[in-house]
JSON list of C-alpha atoms in Angstrom, two decimals:
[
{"chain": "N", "resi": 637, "resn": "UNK", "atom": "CA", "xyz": [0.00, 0.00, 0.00]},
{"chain": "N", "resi": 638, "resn": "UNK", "atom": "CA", "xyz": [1.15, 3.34, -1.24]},
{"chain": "N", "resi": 639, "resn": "UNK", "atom": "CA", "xyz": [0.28, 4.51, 2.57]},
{"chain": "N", "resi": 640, "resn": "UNK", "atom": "CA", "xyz": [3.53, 2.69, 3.79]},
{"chain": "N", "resi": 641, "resn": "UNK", "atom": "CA", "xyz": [5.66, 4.50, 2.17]},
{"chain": "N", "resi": 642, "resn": "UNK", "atom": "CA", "xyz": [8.58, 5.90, 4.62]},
{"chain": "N", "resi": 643, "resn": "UNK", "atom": "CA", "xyz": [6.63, 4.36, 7.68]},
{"chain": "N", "resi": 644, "resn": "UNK", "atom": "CA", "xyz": [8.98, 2.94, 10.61]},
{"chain": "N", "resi": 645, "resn": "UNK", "atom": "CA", "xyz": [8.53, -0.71, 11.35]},
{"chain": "N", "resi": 646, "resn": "UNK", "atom": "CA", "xyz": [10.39, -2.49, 14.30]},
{"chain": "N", "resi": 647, "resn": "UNK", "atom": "CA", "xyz": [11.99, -5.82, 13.44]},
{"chain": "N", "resi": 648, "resn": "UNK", "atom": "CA", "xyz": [12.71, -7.94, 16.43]},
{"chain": "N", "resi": 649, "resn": "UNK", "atom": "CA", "xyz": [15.87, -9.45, 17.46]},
{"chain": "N", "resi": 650, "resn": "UNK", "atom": "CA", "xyz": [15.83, -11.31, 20.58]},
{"chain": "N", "resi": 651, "resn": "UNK", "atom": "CA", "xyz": [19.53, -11.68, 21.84]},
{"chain": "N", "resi": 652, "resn": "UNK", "atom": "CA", "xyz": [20.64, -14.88, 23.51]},
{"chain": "N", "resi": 653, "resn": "UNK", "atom": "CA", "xyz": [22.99, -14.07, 26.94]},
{"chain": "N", "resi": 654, "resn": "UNK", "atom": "CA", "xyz": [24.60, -16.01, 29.53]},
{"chain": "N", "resi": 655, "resn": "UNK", "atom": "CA", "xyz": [22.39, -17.02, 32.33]},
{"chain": "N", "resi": 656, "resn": "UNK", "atom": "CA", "xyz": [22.42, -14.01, 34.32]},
{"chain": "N", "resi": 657, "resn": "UNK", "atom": "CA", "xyz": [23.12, -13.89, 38.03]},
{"chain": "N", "resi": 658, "resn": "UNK", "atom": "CA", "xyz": [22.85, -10.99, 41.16]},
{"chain": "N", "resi": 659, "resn": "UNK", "atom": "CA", "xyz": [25.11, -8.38, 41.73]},
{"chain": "N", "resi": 660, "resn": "UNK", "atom": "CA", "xyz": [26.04, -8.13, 37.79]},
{"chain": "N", "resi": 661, "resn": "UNK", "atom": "CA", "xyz": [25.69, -4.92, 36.46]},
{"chain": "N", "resi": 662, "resn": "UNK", "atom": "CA", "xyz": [22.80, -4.75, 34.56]},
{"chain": "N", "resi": 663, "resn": "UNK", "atom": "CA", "xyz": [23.62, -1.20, 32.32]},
{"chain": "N", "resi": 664, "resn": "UNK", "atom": "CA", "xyz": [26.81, -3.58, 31.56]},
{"chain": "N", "resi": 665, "resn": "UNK", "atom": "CA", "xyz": [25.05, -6.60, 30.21]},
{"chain": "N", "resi": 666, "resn": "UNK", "atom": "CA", "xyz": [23.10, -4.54, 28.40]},
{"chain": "N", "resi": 667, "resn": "UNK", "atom": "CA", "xyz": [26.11, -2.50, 26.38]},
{"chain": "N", "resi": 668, "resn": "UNK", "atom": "CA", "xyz": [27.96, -5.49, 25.63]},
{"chain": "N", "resi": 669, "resn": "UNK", "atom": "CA", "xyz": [25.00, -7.61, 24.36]},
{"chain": "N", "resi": 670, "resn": "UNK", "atom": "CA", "xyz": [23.38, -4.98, 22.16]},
{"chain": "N", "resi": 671, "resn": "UNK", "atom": "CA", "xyz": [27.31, -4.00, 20.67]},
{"chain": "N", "resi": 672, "resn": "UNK", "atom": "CA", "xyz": [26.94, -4.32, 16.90]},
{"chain": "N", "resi": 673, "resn": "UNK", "atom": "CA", "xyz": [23.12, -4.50, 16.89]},
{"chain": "N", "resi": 674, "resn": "UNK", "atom": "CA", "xyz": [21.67, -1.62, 18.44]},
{"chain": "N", "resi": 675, "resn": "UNK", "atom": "CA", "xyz": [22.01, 1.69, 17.54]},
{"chain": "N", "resi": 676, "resn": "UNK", "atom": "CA", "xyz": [20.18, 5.28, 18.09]},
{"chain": "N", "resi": 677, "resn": "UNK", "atom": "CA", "xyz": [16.68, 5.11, 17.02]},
{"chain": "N", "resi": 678, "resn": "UNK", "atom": "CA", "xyz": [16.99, 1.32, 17.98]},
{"chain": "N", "resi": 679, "resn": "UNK", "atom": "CA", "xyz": [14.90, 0.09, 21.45]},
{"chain": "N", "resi": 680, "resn": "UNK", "atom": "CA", "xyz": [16.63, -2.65, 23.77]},
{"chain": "N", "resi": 681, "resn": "UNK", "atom": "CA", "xyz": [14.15, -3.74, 25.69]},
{"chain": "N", "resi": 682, "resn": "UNK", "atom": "CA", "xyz": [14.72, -5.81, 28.88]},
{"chain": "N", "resi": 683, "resn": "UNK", "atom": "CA", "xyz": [12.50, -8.08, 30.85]},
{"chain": "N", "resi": 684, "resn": "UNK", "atom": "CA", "xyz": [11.82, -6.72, 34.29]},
{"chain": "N", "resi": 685, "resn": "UNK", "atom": "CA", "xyz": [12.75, -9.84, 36.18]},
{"chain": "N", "resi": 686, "resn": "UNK", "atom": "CA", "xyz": [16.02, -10.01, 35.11]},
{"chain": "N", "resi": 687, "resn": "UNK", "atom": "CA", "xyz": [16.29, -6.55, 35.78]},
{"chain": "N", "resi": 688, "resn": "UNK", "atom": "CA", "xyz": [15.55, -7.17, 39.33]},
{"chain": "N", "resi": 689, "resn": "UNK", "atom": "CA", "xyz": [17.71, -10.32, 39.53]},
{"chain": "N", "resi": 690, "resn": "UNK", "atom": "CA", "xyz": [20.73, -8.09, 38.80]},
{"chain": "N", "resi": 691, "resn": "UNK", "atom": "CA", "xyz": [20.06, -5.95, 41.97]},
{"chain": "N", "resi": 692, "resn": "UNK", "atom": "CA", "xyz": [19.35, -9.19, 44.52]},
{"chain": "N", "resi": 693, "resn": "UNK", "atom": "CA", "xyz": [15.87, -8.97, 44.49]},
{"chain": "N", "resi": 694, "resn": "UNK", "atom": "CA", "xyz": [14.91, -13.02, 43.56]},
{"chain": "N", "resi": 695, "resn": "UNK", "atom": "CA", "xyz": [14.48, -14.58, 47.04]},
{"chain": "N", "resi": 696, "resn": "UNK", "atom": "CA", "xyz": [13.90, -18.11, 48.26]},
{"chain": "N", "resi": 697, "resn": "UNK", "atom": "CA", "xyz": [10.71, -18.38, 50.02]},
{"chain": "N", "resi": 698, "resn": "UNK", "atom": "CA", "xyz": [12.11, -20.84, 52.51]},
{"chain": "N", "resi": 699, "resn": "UNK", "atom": "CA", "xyz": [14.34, -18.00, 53.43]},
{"chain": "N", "resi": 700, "resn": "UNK", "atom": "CA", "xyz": [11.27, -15.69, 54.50]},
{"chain": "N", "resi": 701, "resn": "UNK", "atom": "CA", "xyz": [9.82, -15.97, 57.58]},
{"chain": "N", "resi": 702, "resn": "UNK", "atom": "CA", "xyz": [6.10, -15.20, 57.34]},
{"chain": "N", "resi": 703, "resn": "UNK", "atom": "CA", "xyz": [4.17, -13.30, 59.92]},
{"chain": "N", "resi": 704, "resn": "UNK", "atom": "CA", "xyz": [0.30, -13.53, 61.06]},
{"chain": "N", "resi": 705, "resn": "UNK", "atom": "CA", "xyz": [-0.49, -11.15, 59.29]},
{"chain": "N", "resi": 706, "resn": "UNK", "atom": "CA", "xyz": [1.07, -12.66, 56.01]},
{"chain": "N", "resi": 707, "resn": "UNK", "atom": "CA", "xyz": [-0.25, -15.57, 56.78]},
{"chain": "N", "resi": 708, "resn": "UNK", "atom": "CA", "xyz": [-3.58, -14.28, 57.15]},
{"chain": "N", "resi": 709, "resn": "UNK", "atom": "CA", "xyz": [-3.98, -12.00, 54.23]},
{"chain": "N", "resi": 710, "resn": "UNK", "atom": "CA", "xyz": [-2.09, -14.84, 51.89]},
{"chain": "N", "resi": 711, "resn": "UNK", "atom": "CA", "xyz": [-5.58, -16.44, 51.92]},
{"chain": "N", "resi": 712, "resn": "UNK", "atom": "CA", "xyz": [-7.41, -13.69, 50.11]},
{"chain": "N", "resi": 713, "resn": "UNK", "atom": "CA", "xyz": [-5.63, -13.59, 46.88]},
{"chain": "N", "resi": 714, "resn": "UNK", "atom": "CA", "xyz": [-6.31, -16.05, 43.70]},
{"chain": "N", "resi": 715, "resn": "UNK", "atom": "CA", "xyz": [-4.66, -18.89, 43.75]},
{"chain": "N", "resi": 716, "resn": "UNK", "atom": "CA", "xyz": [-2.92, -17.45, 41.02]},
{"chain": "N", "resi": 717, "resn": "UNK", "atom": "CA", "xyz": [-2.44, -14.30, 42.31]},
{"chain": "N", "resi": 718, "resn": "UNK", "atom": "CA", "xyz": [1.05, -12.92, 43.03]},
{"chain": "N", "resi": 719, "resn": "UNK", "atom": "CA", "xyz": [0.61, -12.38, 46.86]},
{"chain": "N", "resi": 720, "resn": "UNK", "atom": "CA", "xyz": [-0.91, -16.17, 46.99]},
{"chain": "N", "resi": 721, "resn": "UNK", "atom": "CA", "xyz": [1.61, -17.64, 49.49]},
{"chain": "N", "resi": 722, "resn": "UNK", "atom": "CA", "xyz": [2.80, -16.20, 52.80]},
{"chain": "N", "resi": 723, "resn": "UNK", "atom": "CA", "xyz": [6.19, -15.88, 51.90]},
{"chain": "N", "resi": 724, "resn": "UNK", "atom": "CA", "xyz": [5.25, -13.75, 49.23]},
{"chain": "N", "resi": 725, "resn": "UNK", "atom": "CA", "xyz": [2.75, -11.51, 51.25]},
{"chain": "N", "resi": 726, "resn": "UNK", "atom": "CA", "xyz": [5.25, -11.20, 53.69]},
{"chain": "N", "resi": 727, "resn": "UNK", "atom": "CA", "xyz": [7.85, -9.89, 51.00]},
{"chain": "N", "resi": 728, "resn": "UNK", "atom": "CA", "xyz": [5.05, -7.20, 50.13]},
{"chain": "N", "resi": 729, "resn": "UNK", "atom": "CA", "xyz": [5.06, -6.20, 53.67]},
{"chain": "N", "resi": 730, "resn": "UNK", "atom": "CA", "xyz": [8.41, -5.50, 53.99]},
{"chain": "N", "resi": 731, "resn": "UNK", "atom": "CA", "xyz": [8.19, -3.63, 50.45]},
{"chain": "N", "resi": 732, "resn": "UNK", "atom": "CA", "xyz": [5.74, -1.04, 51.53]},
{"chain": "N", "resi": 733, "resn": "UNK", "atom": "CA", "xyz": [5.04, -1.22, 54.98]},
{"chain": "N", "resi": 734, "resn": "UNK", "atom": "CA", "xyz": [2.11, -2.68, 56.78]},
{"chain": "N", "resi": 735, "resn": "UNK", "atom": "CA", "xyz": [-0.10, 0.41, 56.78]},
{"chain": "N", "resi": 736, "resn": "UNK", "atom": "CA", "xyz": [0.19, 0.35, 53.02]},
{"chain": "N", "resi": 737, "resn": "UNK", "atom": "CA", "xyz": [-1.00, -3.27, 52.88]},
{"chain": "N", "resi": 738, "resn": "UNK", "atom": "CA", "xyz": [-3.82, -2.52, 54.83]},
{"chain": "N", "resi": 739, "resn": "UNK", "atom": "CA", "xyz": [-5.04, 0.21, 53.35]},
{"chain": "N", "resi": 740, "resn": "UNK", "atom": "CA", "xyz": [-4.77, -1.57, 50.16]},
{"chain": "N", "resi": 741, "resn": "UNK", "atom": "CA", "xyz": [-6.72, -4.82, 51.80]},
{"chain": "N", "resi": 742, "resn": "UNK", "atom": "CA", "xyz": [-9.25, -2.15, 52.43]},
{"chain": "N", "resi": 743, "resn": "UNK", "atom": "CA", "xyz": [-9.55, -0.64, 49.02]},
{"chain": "N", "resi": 744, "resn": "UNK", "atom": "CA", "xyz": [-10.07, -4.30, 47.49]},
{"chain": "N", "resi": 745, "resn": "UNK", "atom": "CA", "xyz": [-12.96, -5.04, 49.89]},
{"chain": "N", "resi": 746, "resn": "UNK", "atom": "CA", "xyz": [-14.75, -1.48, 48.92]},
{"chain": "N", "resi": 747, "resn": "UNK", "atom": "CA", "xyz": [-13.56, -2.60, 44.97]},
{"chain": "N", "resi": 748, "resn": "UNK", "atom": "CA", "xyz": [-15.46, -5.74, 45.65]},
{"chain": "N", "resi": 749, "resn": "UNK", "atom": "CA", "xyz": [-18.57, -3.96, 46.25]},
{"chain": "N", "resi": 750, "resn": "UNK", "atom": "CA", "xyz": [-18.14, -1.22, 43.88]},
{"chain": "N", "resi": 751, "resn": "UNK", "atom": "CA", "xyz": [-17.18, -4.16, 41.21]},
{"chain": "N", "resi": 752, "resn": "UNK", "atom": "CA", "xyz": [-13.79, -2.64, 40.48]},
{"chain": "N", "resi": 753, "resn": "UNK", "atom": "CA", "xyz": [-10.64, -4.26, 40.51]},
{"chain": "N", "resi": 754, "resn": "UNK", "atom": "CA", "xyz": [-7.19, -3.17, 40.62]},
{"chain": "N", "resi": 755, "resn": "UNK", "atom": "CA", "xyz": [-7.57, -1.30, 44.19]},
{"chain": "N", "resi": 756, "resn": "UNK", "atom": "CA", "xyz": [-5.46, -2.97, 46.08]},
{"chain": "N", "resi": 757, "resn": "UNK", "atom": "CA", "xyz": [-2.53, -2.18, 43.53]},
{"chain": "N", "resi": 758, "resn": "UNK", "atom": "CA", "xyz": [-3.57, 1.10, 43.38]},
{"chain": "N", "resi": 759, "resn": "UNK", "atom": "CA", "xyz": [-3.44, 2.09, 47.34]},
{"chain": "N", "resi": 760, "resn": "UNK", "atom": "CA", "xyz": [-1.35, -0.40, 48.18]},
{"chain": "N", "resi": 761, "resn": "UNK", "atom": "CA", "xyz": [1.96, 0.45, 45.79]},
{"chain": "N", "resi": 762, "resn": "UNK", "atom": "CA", "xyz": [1.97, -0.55, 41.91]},
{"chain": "N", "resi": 763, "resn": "UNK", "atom": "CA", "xyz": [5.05, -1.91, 42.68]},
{"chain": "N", "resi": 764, "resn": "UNK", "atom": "CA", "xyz": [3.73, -4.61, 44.41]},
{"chain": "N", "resi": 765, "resn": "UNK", "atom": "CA", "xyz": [1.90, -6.32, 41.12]},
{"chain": "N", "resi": 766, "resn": "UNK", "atom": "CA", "xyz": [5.70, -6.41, 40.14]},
{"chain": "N", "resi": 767, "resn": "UNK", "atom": "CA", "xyz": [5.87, -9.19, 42.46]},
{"chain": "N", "resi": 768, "resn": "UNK", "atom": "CA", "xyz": [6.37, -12.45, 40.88]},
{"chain": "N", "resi": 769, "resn": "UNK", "atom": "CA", "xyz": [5.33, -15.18, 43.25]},
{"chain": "N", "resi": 770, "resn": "UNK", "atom": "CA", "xyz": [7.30, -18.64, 42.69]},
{"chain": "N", "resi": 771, "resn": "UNK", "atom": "CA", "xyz": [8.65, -16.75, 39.35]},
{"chain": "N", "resi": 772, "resn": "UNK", "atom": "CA", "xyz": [9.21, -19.92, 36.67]},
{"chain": "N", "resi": 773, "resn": "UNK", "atom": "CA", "xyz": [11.86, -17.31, 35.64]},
{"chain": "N", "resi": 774, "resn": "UNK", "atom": "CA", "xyz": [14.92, -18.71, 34.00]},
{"chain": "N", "resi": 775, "resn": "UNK", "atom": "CA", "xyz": [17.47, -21.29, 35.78]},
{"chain": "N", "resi": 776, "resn": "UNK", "atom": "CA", "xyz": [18.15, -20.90, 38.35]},
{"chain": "N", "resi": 777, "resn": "UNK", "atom": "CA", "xyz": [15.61, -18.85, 39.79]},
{"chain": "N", "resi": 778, "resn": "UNK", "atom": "CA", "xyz": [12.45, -20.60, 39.12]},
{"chain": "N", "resi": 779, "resn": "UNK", "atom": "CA", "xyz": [11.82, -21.70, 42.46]},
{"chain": "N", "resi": 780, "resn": "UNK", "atom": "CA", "xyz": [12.11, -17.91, 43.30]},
{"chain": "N", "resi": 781, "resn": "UNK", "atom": "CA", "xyz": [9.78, -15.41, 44.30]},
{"chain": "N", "resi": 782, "resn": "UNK", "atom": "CA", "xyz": [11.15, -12.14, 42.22]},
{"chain": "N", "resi": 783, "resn": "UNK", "atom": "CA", "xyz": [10.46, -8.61, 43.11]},
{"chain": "N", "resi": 784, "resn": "UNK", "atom": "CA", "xyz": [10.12, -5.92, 41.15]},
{"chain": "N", "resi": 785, "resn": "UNK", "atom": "CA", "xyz": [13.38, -4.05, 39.92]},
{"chain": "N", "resi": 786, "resn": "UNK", "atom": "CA", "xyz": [14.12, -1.00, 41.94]},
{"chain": "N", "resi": 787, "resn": "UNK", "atom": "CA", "xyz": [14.29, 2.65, 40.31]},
{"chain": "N", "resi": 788, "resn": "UNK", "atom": "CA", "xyz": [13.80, 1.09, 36.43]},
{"chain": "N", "resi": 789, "resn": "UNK", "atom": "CA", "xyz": [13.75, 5.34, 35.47]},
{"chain": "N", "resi": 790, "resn": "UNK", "atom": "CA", "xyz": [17.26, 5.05, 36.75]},
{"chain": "N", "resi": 791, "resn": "UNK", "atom": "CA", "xyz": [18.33, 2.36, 34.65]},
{"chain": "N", "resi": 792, "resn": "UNK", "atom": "CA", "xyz": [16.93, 2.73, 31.48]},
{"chain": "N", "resi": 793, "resn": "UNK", "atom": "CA", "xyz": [19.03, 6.33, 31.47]},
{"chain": "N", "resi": 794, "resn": "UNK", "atom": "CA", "xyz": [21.96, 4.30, 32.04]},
{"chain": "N", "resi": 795, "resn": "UNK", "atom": "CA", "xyz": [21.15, 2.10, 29.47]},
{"chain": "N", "resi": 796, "resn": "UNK", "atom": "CA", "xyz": [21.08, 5.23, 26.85]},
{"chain": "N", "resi": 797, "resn": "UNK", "atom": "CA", "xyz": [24.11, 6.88, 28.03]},
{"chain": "N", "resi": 798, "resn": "UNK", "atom": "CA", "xyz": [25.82, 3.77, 27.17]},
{"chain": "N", "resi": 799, "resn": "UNK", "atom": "CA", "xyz": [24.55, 2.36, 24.09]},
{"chain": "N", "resi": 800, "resn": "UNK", "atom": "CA", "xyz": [23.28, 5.81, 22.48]},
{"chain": "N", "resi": 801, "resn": "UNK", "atom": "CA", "xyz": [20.00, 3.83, 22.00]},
{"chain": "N", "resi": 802, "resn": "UNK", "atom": "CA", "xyz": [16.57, 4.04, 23.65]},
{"chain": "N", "resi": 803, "resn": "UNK", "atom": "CA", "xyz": [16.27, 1.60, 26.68]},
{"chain": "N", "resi": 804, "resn": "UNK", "atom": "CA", "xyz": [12.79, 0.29, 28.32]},
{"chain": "N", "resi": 805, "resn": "UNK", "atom": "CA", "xyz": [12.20, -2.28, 31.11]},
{"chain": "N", "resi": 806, "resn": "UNK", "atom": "CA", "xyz": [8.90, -4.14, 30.14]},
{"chain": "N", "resi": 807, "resn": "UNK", "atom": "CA", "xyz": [6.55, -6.54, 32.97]},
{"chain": "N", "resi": 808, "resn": "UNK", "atom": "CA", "xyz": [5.15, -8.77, 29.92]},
{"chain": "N", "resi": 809, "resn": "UNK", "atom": "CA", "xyz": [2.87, -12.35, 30.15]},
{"chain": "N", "resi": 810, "resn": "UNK", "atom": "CA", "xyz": [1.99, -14.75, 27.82]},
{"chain": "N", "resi": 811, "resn": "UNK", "atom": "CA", "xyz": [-1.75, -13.16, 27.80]},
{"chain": "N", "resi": 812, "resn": "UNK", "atom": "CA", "xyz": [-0.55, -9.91, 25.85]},
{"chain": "N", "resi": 813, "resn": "UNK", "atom": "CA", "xyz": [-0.01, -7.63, 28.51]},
{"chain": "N", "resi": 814, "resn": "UNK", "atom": "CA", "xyz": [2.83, -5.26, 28.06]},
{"chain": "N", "resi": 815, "resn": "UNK", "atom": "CA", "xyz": [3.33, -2.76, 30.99]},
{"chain": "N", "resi": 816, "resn": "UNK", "atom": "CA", "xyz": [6.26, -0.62, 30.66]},
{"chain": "N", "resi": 817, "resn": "UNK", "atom": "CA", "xyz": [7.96, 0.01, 33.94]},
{"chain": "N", "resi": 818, "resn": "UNK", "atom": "CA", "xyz": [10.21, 2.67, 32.21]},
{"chain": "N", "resi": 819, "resn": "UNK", "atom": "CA", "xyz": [11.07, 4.67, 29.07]},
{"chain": "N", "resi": 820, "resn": "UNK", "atom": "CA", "xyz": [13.78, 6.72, 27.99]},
{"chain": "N", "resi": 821, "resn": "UNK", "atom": "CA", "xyz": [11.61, 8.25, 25.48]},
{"chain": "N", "resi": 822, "resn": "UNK", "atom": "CA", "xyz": [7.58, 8.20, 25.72]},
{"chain": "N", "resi": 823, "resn": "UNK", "atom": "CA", "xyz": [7.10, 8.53, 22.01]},
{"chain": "N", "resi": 824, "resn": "UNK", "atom": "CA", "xyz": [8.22, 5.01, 21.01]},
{"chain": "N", "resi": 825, "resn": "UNK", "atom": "CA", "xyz": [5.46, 3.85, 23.97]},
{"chain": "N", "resi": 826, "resn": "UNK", "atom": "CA", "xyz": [2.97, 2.32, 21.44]},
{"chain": "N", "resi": 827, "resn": "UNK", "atom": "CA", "xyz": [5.35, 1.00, 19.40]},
{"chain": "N", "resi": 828, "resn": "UNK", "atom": "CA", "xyz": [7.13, -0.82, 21.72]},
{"chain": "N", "resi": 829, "resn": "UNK", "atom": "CA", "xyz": [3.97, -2.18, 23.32]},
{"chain": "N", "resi": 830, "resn": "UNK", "atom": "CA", "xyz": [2.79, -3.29, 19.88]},
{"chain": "N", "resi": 831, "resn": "UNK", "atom": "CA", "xyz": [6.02, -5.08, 18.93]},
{"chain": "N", "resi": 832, "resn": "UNK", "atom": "CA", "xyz": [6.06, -7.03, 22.81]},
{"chain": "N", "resi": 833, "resn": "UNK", "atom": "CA", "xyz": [2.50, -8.38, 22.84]},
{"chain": "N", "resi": 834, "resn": "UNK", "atom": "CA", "xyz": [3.21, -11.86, 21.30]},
{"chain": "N", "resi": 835, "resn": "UNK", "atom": "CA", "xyz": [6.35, -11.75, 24.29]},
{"chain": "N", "resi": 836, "resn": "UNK", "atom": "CA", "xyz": [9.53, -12.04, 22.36]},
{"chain": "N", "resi": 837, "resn": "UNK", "atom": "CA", "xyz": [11.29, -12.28, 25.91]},
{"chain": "N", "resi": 838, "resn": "UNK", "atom": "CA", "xyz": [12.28, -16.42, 26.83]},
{"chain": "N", "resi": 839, "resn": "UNK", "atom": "CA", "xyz": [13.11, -17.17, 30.16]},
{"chain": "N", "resi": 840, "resn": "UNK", "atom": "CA", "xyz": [13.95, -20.82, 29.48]},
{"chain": "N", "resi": 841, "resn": "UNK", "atom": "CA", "xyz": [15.82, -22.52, 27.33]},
{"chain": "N", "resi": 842, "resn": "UNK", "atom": "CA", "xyz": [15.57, -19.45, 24.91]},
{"chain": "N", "resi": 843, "resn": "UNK", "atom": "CA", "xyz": [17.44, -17.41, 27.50]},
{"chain": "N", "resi": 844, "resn": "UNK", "atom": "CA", "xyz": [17.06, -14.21, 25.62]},
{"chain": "N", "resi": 845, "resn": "UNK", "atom": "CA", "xyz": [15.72, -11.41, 28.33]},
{"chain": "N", "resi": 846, "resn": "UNK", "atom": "CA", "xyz": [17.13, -8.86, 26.14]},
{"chain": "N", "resi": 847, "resn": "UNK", "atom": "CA", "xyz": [15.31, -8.09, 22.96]},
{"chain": "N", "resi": 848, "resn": "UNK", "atom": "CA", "xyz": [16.09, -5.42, 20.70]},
{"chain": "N", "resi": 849, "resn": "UNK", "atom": "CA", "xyz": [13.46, -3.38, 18.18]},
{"chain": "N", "resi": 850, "resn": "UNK", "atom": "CA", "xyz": [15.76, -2.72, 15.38]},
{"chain": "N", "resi": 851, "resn": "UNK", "atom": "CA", "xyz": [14.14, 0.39, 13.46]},
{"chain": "N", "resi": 852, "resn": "UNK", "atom": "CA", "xyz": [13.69, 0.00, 9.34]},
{"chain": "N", "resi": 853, "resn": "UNK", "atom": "CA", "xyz": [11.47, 2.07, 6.74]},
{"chain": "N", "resi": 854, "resn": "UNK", "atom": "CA", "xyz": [9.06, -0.01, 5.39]},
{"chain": "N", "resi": 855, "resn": "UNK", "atom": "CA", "xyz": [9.86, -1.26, 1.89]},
{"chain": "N", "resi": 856, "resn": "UNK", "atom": "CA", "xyz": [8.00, 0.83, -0.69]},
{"chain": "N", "resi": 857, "resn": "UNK", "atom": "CA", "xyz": [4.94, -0.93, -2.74]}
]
């Protein structure tokens, strides 16, 4: 189609690394697996839960030591909720604070009457849906429960400085949902949500968390 003409298309190129470990340095990994592929106008994209494995933040659950109240308020959730077990709840606890958690308990039960959903979250700390409870993230943390990665903003700037490309940290499921933690520029937002729907990231034997959009006019008609 004649409209095409000159329009930017993303290809992607998911990039195979080394299985990543804590303490690494994430804005590292990131320059010296995008070197020769990515360049400005390009978007390397990483998945947030190796993100937060880099800064320490995949824990055991046999290492946690749940409280009553995590015990208690790990019964509310779906079973396939992220704050399902105790040792999870309890990690949320720590992560906000327990006034936070129970205002956000208290949101969810006025959601429940109002029909709306996503209070808890909300009140509670966003960061907190970040949460990934018993991960099935790559070897070897898929016995983990994996926080959310702290100060993304942070990183992704890091990212730029180093590579000259854009940088985003992406929370994305098998389902289609793409939510972008953080951008180093908001216009490529749509695009880059677009291109991550059908999850390009693999977190087992694919062992790419890094994917970059390589940026290419559209050939003409």
């Amino acid at each position: 189609m004649a409209g095409n003409k000159g329009k930017i298309i993303y290809d992607k190129v998911p990039v195979r690394t080394h299985i990543i470990m804590e303490n690494e340095d994430i804005v590292e990994l990131a320059r010296k697996y995008s070197a020769g592929i990515a360049e400005p106008g390009d978007v390397i994209c990483l998945a947030e839960s190796v993100v937060a494995i880099t800064q320490g933040r995949a824990v055991l659950p046999e290492t946690v030591r749940p409280g009553r109240l995590a015990r208690f308020l790990s019964r509310f959730p779906g079973k396939d909720g992220s704050l399902a077990t105790p040792p999870a709840m309890q990690l949320a606890i720590e992560e906000v604070g327990t006034l936070r958690i129970l205002a956000g308990c208290a949101a969810a039960a006025v959601g429940r009457l109002l029909k709306k959903k996503g209070l808890f979250y909300i009140v509670a700390g966003r960061e907190l849906a970040l949460i990934d409870d018993i991960a099935g993230t790559m070897y070897p943390f898929e016995r983990h429960i994996v926080l959310g990665p702290k100060d993304p903003e942070r990183v992704v700037r890091n990212i730029k400085k180093a590579t000259r490309a854009e940088a985003v940290i992406a929370d994305v499921n098998d389902k289609g949902c793409v939510d972008i933690l953080a951008i180093t520029d908001k216009r490529y937002r749509e695009k880059v949500i677009e291109a991550l729907k059908d999850n390009p990231f693999g977190n087992e034997d694919e062992q790419t968390p890094i994917v970059i959009l390589k940026r290419r006019k559209a050939s003409p008609p």
